[in-house]
PDB file of C-alpha atoms in Angstrom:
ATOM      1  CA  MET A 252     -13.853  -4.595  -3.634  1.00 92.00           C
ATOM      2  CA  THR A 253     -11.575  -3.154  -6.305  1.00 96.00           C
ATOM      3  CA  TYR A 254      -8.328  -4.588  -7.616  1.00 98.00           C
ATOM      4  CA  SER A 255      -5.811  -1.797  -7.962  1.00 98.00           C
ATOM      5  CA  LEU A 256      -2.176  -1.543  -9.073  1.00 99.00           C
ATOM      6  CA  GLN A 257       0.567   0.234  -7.132  1.00 98.00           C
ATOM      7  CA  LEU A 258       2.227   2.320  -9.828  1.00 98.00           C
ATOM      8  CA  TYR A 259       5.629   1.995  -8.137  1.00 98.00           C
ATOM      9  CA  THR A 260       5.643  -1.447  -9.772  1.00 98.00           C
ATOM     10  CA  LEU A 261       5.966   0.314 -13.153  1.00 98.00           C
ATOM     11  CA  ARG A 262       8.203   3.172 -12.047  1.00 98.00           C
ATOM     12  CA  THR A 263      10.758   2.656 -14.834  1.00 97.00           C
ATOM     13  CA  ALA A 264       8.105   2.698 -17.559  1.00 98.00           C
ATOM     14  CA  ILE A 265       6.356   5.677 -15.959  1.00 98.00           C
ATOM     15  CA  GLY A 266       9.618   7.593 -15.896  1.00 97.00           C
ATOM     16  CA  GLU A 267       9.979   6.996 -19.633  1.00 98.00           C
ATOM     17  CA  ASP A 268       6.350   7.492 -20.720  1.00 98.00           C
ATOM     18  CA  LEU A 269       3.717   8.255 -18.103  1.00 98.00           C
ATOM     19  CA  PRO A 270       0.667   8.623 -20.410  1.00 98.00           C
ATOM     20  CA  GLY A 271       1.573   5.536 -22.431  1.00 98.00           C
ATOM     21  CA  THR A 272       2.125   3.439 -19.313  1.00 98.00           C
ATOM     22  CA  ILE A 273      -1.202   4.453 -17.787  1.00 98.00           C
ATOM     23  CA  LYS A 274      -2.949   3.628 -21.062  1.00 98.00           C
ATOM     24  CA  ARG A 275      -1.282   0.205 -21.063  1.00 98.00           C
ATOM     25  CA  VAL A 276      -2.379  -0.449 -17.467  1.00 98.00           C
ATOM     26  CA  ALA A 277      -5.989   0.261 -18.441  1.00 98.00           C
ATOM     27  CA  GLY A 278      -5.598  -2.004 -21.451  1.00 98.00           C
ATOM     28  CA  LEU A 279      -4.605  -4.870 -19.157  1.00 98.00           C
ATOM     29  CA  GLY A 280      -7.987  -4.579 -17.439  1.00 98.00           C
ATOM     30  CA  TYR A 281      -7.175  -2.601 -14.307  1.00 98.00           C
ATOM     31  CA  THR A 282      -9.803  -0.039 -13.325  1.00 98.00           C
ATOM     32  CA  ALA A 283      -7.871   1.527 -10.430  1.00 98.00           C
ATOM     33  CA  VAL A 284      -4.301   2.444  -9.552  1.00 99.00           C
ATOM     34  CA  GLU A 285      -2.394   3.574  -6.475  1.00 99.00           C
ATOM     35  CA  PRO A 286      -0.021   6.445  -7.360  1.00 98.00           C
ATOM     36  CA  TYR A 287       3.176   7.092  -5.394  1.00 98.00           C
ATOM     37  CA  ASN A 288       5.009  10.395  -4.772  1.00 93.00           C
ATOM     38  CA  PHE A 289       2.370  11.968  -6.969  1.00 98.00           C
ATOM     39  CA  VAL A 290       2.842  15.661  -6.215  1.00 98.00           C
ATOM     40  CA  ALA A 291       5.367  16.266  -9.010  1.00 95.00           C
ATOM     41  CA  THR A 292       3.308  14.478 -11.672  1.00 97.00           C
ATOM     42  CA  ALA A 293      -0.220  15.352 -10.495  1.00 98.00           C
ATOM     43  CA  ASP A 294      -1.311  17.303 -13.580  1.00 98.00           C
ATOM     44  CA  GLU A 295       0.003  14.802 -16.129  1.00 98.00           C
ATOM     45  CA  LEU A 296      -1.233  11.855 -14.084  1.00 98.00           C
ATOM     46  CA  ALA A 297      -4.716  13.342 -13.609  1.00 98.00           C
ATOM     47  CA  GLU A 298      -5.021  13.790 -17.357  1.00 98.00           C
ATOM     48  CA  ALA A 299      -3.861  10.217 -18.038  1.00 98.00           C
ATOM     49  CA  LEU A 300      -6.209   8.688 -15.475  1.00 98.00           C
ATOM     50  CA  SER A 301      -9.182  10.618 -16.843  1.00 98.00           C
ATOM     51  CA  ALA A 302      -8.352   9.698 -20.450  1.00 98.00           C
ATOM     52  CA  ASN A 303      -8.290   5.985 -19.545  1.00 98.00           C
ATOM     53  CA  ASP A 304     -11.238   5.845 -17.091  1.00 98.00           C
ATOM     54  CA  LEU A 305      -8.979   4.869 -14.198  1.00 98.00           C
ATOM     55  CA  THR A 306      -9.595   5.842 -10.585  1.00 98.00           C
ATOM     56  CA  ALA A 307      -7.114   6.252  -7.741  1.00 98.00           C
ATOM     57  CA  PRO A 308      -8.861   5.323  -4.488  1.00 98.00           C
ATOM     58  CA  SER A 309      -5.565   5.507  -2.587  1.00 98.00           C
ATOM     59  CA  GLY A 310      -2.090   6.934  -3.046  1.00 98.00           C
ATOM     60  CA  HIS A 311       1.298   6.851  -1.316  1.00 98.00           C
ATOM     61  CA  ALA A 312       3.027  10.039  -0.191  1.00 98.00           C
ATOM     62  CA  PRO A 313       5.569  10.893   2.538  1.00 98.00           C
ATOM     63  CA  LEU A 314       3.070  12.662   4.772  1.00 98.00           C
ATOM     64  CA  LEU A 315       5.386  12.759   7.774  1.00 97.00           C
ATOM     65  CA  ARG A 316       8.364  14.086   5.783  1.00 97.00           C
ATOM     66  CA  ALA A 317       6.910  16.544   3.253  1.00 98.00           C
ATOM     67  CA  ASP A 318       4.464  19.432   2.835  1.00 98.00           C
ATOM     68  CA  GLN A 319       1.069  17.991   3.747  1.00 98.00           C
ATOM     69  CA  ASP A 320      -0.984  20.758   2.158  1.00 98.00           C
ATOM     70  CA  GLU A 321       0.830  20.220  -1.120  1.00 98.00           C
ATOM     71  CA  ILE A 322       0.206  16.465  -0.891  1.00 98.00           C
ATOM     72  CA  PHE A 323      -3.490  16.835  -0.088  1.00 98.00           C
ATOM     73  CA  GLU A 324      -3.987  19.395  -2.872  1.00 98.00           C
ATOM     74  CA  ALA A 325      -2.437  16.990  -5.385  1.00 98.00           C
ATOM     75  CA  ALA A 326      -4.469  14.090  -3.986  1.00 98.00           C
ATOM     76  CA  ARG A 327      -7.677  16.052  -4.402  1.00 98.00           C
ATOM     77  CA  LYS A 328      -6.743  16.814  -8.015  1.00 98.00           C
ATOM     78  CA  LEU A 329      -6.270  13.069  -8.626  1.00 98.00           C
ATOM     79  CA  GLY A 330      -9.430  12.000  -6.806  1.00 98.00           C
ATOM     80  CA  ILE A 331      -7.421  10.115  -4.191  1.00 98.00           C
ATOM     81  CA  GLY A 332      -9.627   9.497  -1.174  1.00 98.00           C
ATOM     82  CA  THR A 333      -6.960   8.023   1.119  1.00 98.00           C
ATOM     83  CA  VAL A 334      -3.346   9.191   1.317  1.00 99.00           C
ATOM     84  CA  ILE A 335      -1.091   6.556   2.836  1.00 98.00           C
ATOM     85  CA  ASP A 336       2.340   7.159   4.327  1.00 98.00           C
ATOM     86  CA  PRO A 337       4.429   4.267   2.983  1.00 98.00           C
ATOM     87  CA  HIS A 338       7.410   4.207   5.324  1.00 97.00           C
ATOM     88  CA  VAL A 339       8.595   5.239   8.769  1.00 98.00           C
ATOM     89  CA  GLU A 340      12.168   4.097   9.442  1.00 97.00           C
ATOM     90  CA  ARG A 341      12.829   0.991  11.511  1.00 97.00           C
ATOM     91  CA  SER A 342      14.579   3.026  14.217  1.00 97.00           C
ATOM     92  CA  HIS A 343      11.168   4.514  15.119  1.00 98.00           C
ATOM     93  CA  TRP A 344       9.657   1.117  15.990  1.00 98.00           C
ATOM     94  CA  THR A 345      11.792  -0.013  18.937  1.00 97.00           C
ATOM     95  CA  SER A 346       9.829   1.556  21.798  1.00 98.00           C
ATOM     96  CA  ALA A 347       6.218   2.284  22.639  1.00 98.00           C
ATOM     97  CA  GLU A 348       7.096   5.974  23.033  1.00 98.00           C
ATOM     98  CA  ASP A 349       8.512   6.200  19.519  1.00 98.00           C
ATOM     99  CA  ILE A 350       5.545   4.352  18.034  1.00 98.00           C
ATOM    100  CA  LYS A 351       3.135   6.642  19.878  1.00 98.00           C
ATOM    101  CA  ALA A 352       4.980   9.645  18.431  1.00 98.00           C
ATOM    102  CA  THR A 353       4.417   8.245  14.928  1.00 98.00           C
ATOM    103  CA  ALA A 354       0.751   7.663  15.747  1.00 98.00           C
ATOM    104  CA  ASP A 355       0.432  11.240  17.029  1.00 98.00           C
ATOM    105  CA  ALA A 356       1.954  12.538  13.786  1.00 98.00           C
ATOM    106  CA  LEU A 357      -0.425  10.445  11.679  1.00 98.00           C
ATOM    107  CA  ASN A 358      -3.381  11.574  13.794  1.00 98.00           C
ATOM    108  CA  ALA A 359      -2.388  15.203  13.215  1.00 98.00           C
ATOM    109  CA  ALA A 360      -2.023  14.556   9.477  1.00 98.00           C
ATOM    110  CA  ALA A 361      -5.488  13.010   9.465  1.00 98.00           C
ATOM    111  CA  LYS A 362      -6.984  16.164  10.966  1.00 98.00           C
ATOM    112  CA  LYS A 363      -5.392  18.244   8.220  1.00 98.00           C
ATOM    113  CA  GLY A 364      -6.455  15.713   5.584  1.00 98.00           C
ATOM    114  CA  ALA A 365     -10.041  15.954   6.800  1.00 98.00           C
ATOM    115  CA  GLU A 366     -10.011  19.643   5.820  1.00 98.00           C
ATOM    116  CA  TYR A 367      -9.509  18.443   2.237  1.00 98.00           C
ATOM    117  CA  GLY A 368     -12.004  15.591   2.541  1.00 98.00           C
ATOM    118  CA  ILE A 369      -9.146  13.084   2.473  1.00 98.00           C
ATOM    119  CA  ARG A 370      -8.430  10.178   4.834  1.00 98.00           C
ATOM    120  CA  VAL A 371      -4.951   9.203   6.059  1.00 98.00           C
ATOM    121  CA  GLY A 372      -3.420   5.754   6.383  1.00 98.00           C
ATOM    122  CA  TYR A 373      -0.163   3.876   7.015  1.00 98.00           C
ATOM    123  CA  HIS A 374       1.517   1.066   5.043  1.00 98.00           C
ATOM    124  CA  ASN A 375       3.922  -1.425   6.629  1.00 98.00           C
ATOM    125  CA  HIS A 376       7.075  -3.279   5.663  1.00 98.00           C
ATOM    126  CA  GLU A 377       8.443  -6.324   7.494  1.00 98.00           C
ATOM    127  CA  PHE A 378      10.153  -4.558  10.390  1.00 98.00           C
ATOM    128  CA  GLU A 379       6.939  -3.188  11.951  1.00 98.00           C
ATOM    129  CA  LEU A 380       5.994  -6.832  12.520  1.00 98.00           C
ATOM    130  CA  GLU A 381       9.456  -8.023  13.526  1.00 98.00           C
ATOM    131  CA  GLU A 382       9.787  -5.381  16.230  1.00 97.00           C
ATOM    132  CA  ARG A 383       7.959  -6.397  19.397  1.00 97.00           C
ATOM    133  CA  ILE A 384       6.835  -4.306  22.338  1.00 97.00           C
ATOM    134  CA  ASP A 385       6.013  -6.599  25.275  1.00 96.00           C
ATOM    135  CA  GLY A 386       5.181  -9.363  22.807  1.00 96.00           C
ATOM    136  CA  THR A 387       2.978  -7.215  20.543  1.00 98.00           C
ATOM    137  CA  SER A 388       4.036  -6.262  17.033  1.00 98.00           C
ATOM    138  CA  GLY A 389       4.938  -2.650  16.400  1.00 98.00           C
ATOM    139  CA  LEU A 390       2.154  -2.339  13.831  1.00 98.00           C
ATOM    140  CA  GLU A 391      -0.473  -3.438  16.352  1.00 98.00           C
ATOM    141  CA  VAL A 392       0.950  -1.032  18.935  1.00 98.00           C
ATOM    142  CA  LEU A 393       0.584   1.712  16.335  1.00 98.00           C
ATOM    143  CA  ALA A 394      -3.023   0.713  15.691  1.00 98.00           C
ATOM    144  CA  HIS A 395      -3.733   1.045  19.424  1.00 98.00           C
ATOM    145  CA  TYR A 396      -2.583   4.677  19.427  1.00 98.00           C
ATOM    146  CA  LEU A 397      -4.168   5.733  16.136  1.00 98.00           C
ATOM    147  CA  ASP A 398      -7.366   7.743  16.062  1.00 98.00           C
ATOM    148  CA  PRO A 399     -10.299   5.795  14.560  1.00 97.00           C
ATOM    149  CA  GLU A 400     -10.161   7.965  11.431  1.00 97.00           C
ATOM    150  CA  VAL A 401      -6.688   6.684  10.477  1.00 98.00           C
ATOM    151  CA  VAL A 402      -6.687   3.462   8.473  1.00 98.00           C
ATOM    152  CA  LEU A 403      -4.103   0.803   7.684  1.00 98.00           C
ATOM    153  CA  GLU A 404      -2.958  -0.622   4.398  1.00 98.00           C
ATOM    154  CA  VAL A 405      -1.390  -3.952   5.350  1.00 98.00           C
ATOM    155  CA  ASP A 406       1.310  -5.164   3.010  1.00 98.00           C
ATOM    156  CA  THR A 407       0.505  -8.831   3.438  1.00 98.00           C
ATOM    157  CA  TYR A 408       3.717 -10.082   1.824  1.00 98.00           C
ATOM    158  CA  TRP A 409       5.989  -8.065   4.090  1.00 98.00           C
ATOM    159  CA  ALA A 410       3.848  -9.057   7.071  1.00 98.00           C
ATOM    160  CA  ALA A 411       4.549 -12.714   6.216  1.00 98.00           C
ATOM    161  CA  VAL A 412       8.264 -11.992   5.774  1.00 98.00           C
ATOM    162  CA  GLY A 413       8.137 -10.314   9.189  1.00 98.00           C
ATOM    163  CA  GLY A 414       6.979 -13.581  10.763  1.00 97.00           C
ATOM    164  CA  GLU A 415       3.212 -13.074  10.899  1.00 97.00           C
ATOM    165  CA  ASP A 416       0.381 -15.155   9.522  1.00 98.00           C
ATOM    166  CA  PRO A 417      -1.104 -12.334   7.392  1.00 98.00           C
ATOM    167  CA  ALA A 418      -4.688 -13.602   7.619  1.00 98.00           C
ATOM    168  CA  GLU A 419      -4.521 -13.851  11.412  1.00 98.00           C
ATOM    169  CA  LEU A 420      -2.965 -10.379  11.609  1.00 98.00           C
ATOM    170  CA  LEU A 421      -5.734  -8.943   9.461  1.00 98.00           C
ATOM    171  CA  ARG A 422      -8.400 -10.529  11.634  1.00 97.00           C
ATOM    172  CA  ARG A 423      -6.807  -9.026  14.749  1.00 97.00           C
ATOM    173  CA  LEU A 424      -6.636  -5.570  13.183  1.00 97.00           C
ATOM    174  CA  GLY A 425     -10.251  -5.819  12.023  1.00 96.00           C
ATOM    175  CA  ASP A 426     -11.942  -2.951  10.234  1.00 94.00           C
ATOM    176  CA  ARG A 427      -8.949  -0.689  10.816  1.00 96.00           C
ATOM    177  CA  VAL A 428      -7.656  -2.278   7.577  1.00 98.00           C
ATOM    178  CA  ARG A 429      -9.238  -0.741   4.469  1.00 98.00           C
ATOM    179  CA  PHE A 430      -6.552  -1.649   1.901  1.00 98.00           C
ATOM    180  CA  VAL A 431      -4.035  -4.446   1.455  1.00 98.00           C
ATOM    181  CA  HIS A 432      -1.028  -4.924  -0.772  1.00 98.00           C
ATOM    182  CA  ILE A 433      -1.172  -8.237  -2.586  1.00 98.00           C
ATOM    183  CA  LYS A 434       2.142  -9.582  -3.800  1.00 98.00           C
ATOM    184  CA  ASP A 435       3.693 -13.016  -4.080  1.00 98.00           C
ATOM    185  CA  GLY A 436       7.008 -14.813  -3.994  1.00 98.00           C
ATOM    186  CA  PRO A 437       9.134 -17.089  -1.775  1.00 97.00           C
ATOM    187  CA  LEU A 438       8.589 -14.898   1.331  1.00 97.00           C
ATOM    188  CA  THR A 439      12.174 -13.668   1.518  1.00 96.00           C
ATOM    189  CA  LYS A 440      13.543 -10.158   1.952  1.00 96.00           C
ATOM    190  CA  ASN A 441      14.977 -10.225  -1.574  1.00 96.00           C
ATOM    191  CA  ASP A 442      12.365  -8.247  -3.493  1.00 94.00           C
ATOM    192  CA  LYS A 443      13.833  -9.351  -6.834  1.00 93.00           C
ATOM    193  CA  GLU A 444      12.444 -12.816  -6.055  1.00 96.00           C
ATOM    194  CA  GLN A 445       8.854 -11.560  -6.099  1.00 97.00           C
ATOM    195  CA  VAL A 446       6.609 -13.084  -8.766  1.00 98.00           C
ATOM    196  CA  ALA A 447       3.165 -12.580 -10.280  1.00 98.00           C
ATOM    197  CA  VAL A 448       0.326 -12.990  -7.790  1.00 98.00           C
ATOM    198  CA  GLY A 449      -0.672 -16.653  -7.630  1.00 97.00           C
ATOM    199  CA  SER A 450       2.788 -17.947  -8.540  1.00 97.00           C
ATOM    200  CA  GLY A 451       4.461 -17.939  -5.123  1.00 98.00           C
ATOM    201  CA  LYS A 452       3.948 -19.052  -1.529  1.00 97.00           C
ATOM    202  CA  MET A 453       1.416 -16.445  -0.374  1.00 97.00           C
ATOM    203  CA  ARG A 454      -2.024 -17.772   0.583  1.00 96.00           C
ATOM    204  CA  VAL A 455      -3.688 -14.966  -1.337  1.00 97.00           C
ATOM    205  CA  TRP A 456      -7.311 -16.032  -0.878  1.00 97.00           C
ATOM    206  CA  ASP A 457      -6.897 -16.591   2.868  1.00 96.00           C
ATOM    207  CA  VAL A 458      -5.705 -12.989   3.054  1.00 96.00           C
ATOM    208  CA  LEU A 459      -8.574 -11.575   1.013  1.00 96.00           C
ATOM    209  CA  ASP A 460     -11.164 -13.606   2.907  1.00 96.00           C
ATOM    210  CA  ALA A 461      -9.850 -12.192   6.207  1.00 97.00           C
ATOM    211  CA  VAL A 462     -10.974  -8.624   5.423  1.00 92.00           C
ATOM    212  CA  PRO A 463     -14.656  -8.569   4.447  1.00 86.00           C
ATOM    213  CA  GLY A 464     -14.806  -4.745   4.357  1.00 88.00           C
ATOM    214  CA  LEU A 465     -11.783  -4.270   2.136  1.00 96.00           C
ATOM    215  CA  GLU A 466     -12.004  -1.271  -0.207  1.00 97.00           C
ATOM    216  CA  ALA A 467      -9.145  -2.254  -2.518  1.00 98.00           C
ATOM    217  CA  ALA A 468      -6.584  -5.005  -2.909  1.00 98.00           C
ATOM    218  CA  VAL A 469      -3.507  -3.436  -4.476  1.00 98.00           C
ATOM    219  CA  VAL A 470      -1.203  -5.545  -6.631  1.00 98.00           C
ATOM    220  CA  GLU A 471       2.468  -4.670  -6.254  1.00 98.00           C
ATOM    221  CA  LEU A 472       5.842  -6.070  -7.200  1.00 98.00           C
ATOM    222  CA  ASP A 473       8.648  -4.170  -5.494  1.00 97.00           C
ATOM    223  CA  ASP A 474      11.040  -5.558  -8.069  1.00 96.00           C
ATOM    224  CA  PHE A 475      11.012  -8.318 -10.670  1.00 95.00           C
ATOM    225  CA  ASP A 476      13.472 -10.148 -12.889  1.00 91.00           C
ATOM    226  CA  GLY A 477      11.412 -10.460 -16.060  1.00 94.00           C
ATOM    227  CA  ASP A 478       8.766  -8.651 -18.100  1.00 97.00           C
ATOM    228  CA  ILE A 479       6.984  -6.562 -15.497  1.00 98.00           C
ATOM    229  CA  PHE A 480       3.900  -5.961 -17.644  1.00 98.00           C
ATOM    230  CA  THR A 481       3.409  -9.707 -18.059  1.00 98.00           C
ATOM    231  CA  ALA A 482       3.615 -10.159 -14.278  1.00 98.00           C
ATOM    232  CA  VAL A 483       1.140  -7.317 -13.727  1.00 98.00           C
ATOM    233  CA  ALA A 484      -1.276  -8.819 -16.265  1.00 98.00           C
ATOM    234  CA  ASP A 485      -0.908 -12.359 -14.876  1.00 98.00           C
ATOM    235  CA  SER A 486      -1.609 -11.066 -11.362  1.00 98.00           C
ATOM    236  CA  LEU A 487      -4.918  -9.497 -12.352  1.00 98.00           C
ATOM    237  CA  ALA A 488      -5.910 -12.555 -14.379  1.00 98.00           C
ATOM    238  CA  TYR A 489      -5.302 -14.789 -11.342  1.00 98.00           C
ATOM    239  CA  LEU A 490      -7.344 -12.537  -9.052  1.00 98.00           C
ATOM    240  CA  ASN A 491     -10.227 -12.228 -11.510  1.00 96.00           C
ATOM    241  CA  GLU A 492     -10.297 -15.982 -12.121  1.00 93.00           C
ATOM    242  CA  GLY A 493     -10.429 -16.703  -8.401  1.00 86.00           C
ATOM    243  CA  LYS A 494     -13.289 -14.271  -7.912  1.00 67.00           C
ATOM    244  CA  LYS A 495     -15.600 -16.272 -10.215  1.00 49.00           C
TER     245      LYS A 495
END
């Protein structure tokens, strides 16, 4: 399993100096990253990743709201094997019919992605777990309607905020889950309260132990009051220490 970094965490630094930020990420010890909205920066990002021996096993892009061919072309340029849609609005999670429509759209995107040799996935926030359809979380209803080729990237922090035990959720979803987001904090909806992995209330190792076939665990801080590079470095150090 690879430890990766969601580049959204460093969006301010990337906006100021993309090549320098990528070089700094590699210097912290990361070997993989997860780009976001990467179409516009694909050429510059590809060059920076190559120069610093970084891979991008997965990436976030608005597959259901943007030009899919453009996204898959950029993903192929970056070596991204799985393109993950990061957000479908809460209003689409209140009925089984709406969730099935999202699943149908992801299934169609996966067929197009396959033409490029790229897999498709979906990433949750808290509301997909808060919304219930006959007692079942919206995310699990989605999984029921997804074709086997479509994978999930479970954001374990937002799953906990949404009222789930993330490890139990992961065990129920099984090998549908190929990636997870690892983040930490007090398990509130205030993303500014998030902290370096290992410094909050998340049972990080329970989560990682629940998915034996995980391809990558992706560190992310949605926001942070402090030096973000220190938090990113401390997160990787905690994960590497626990792996020994």
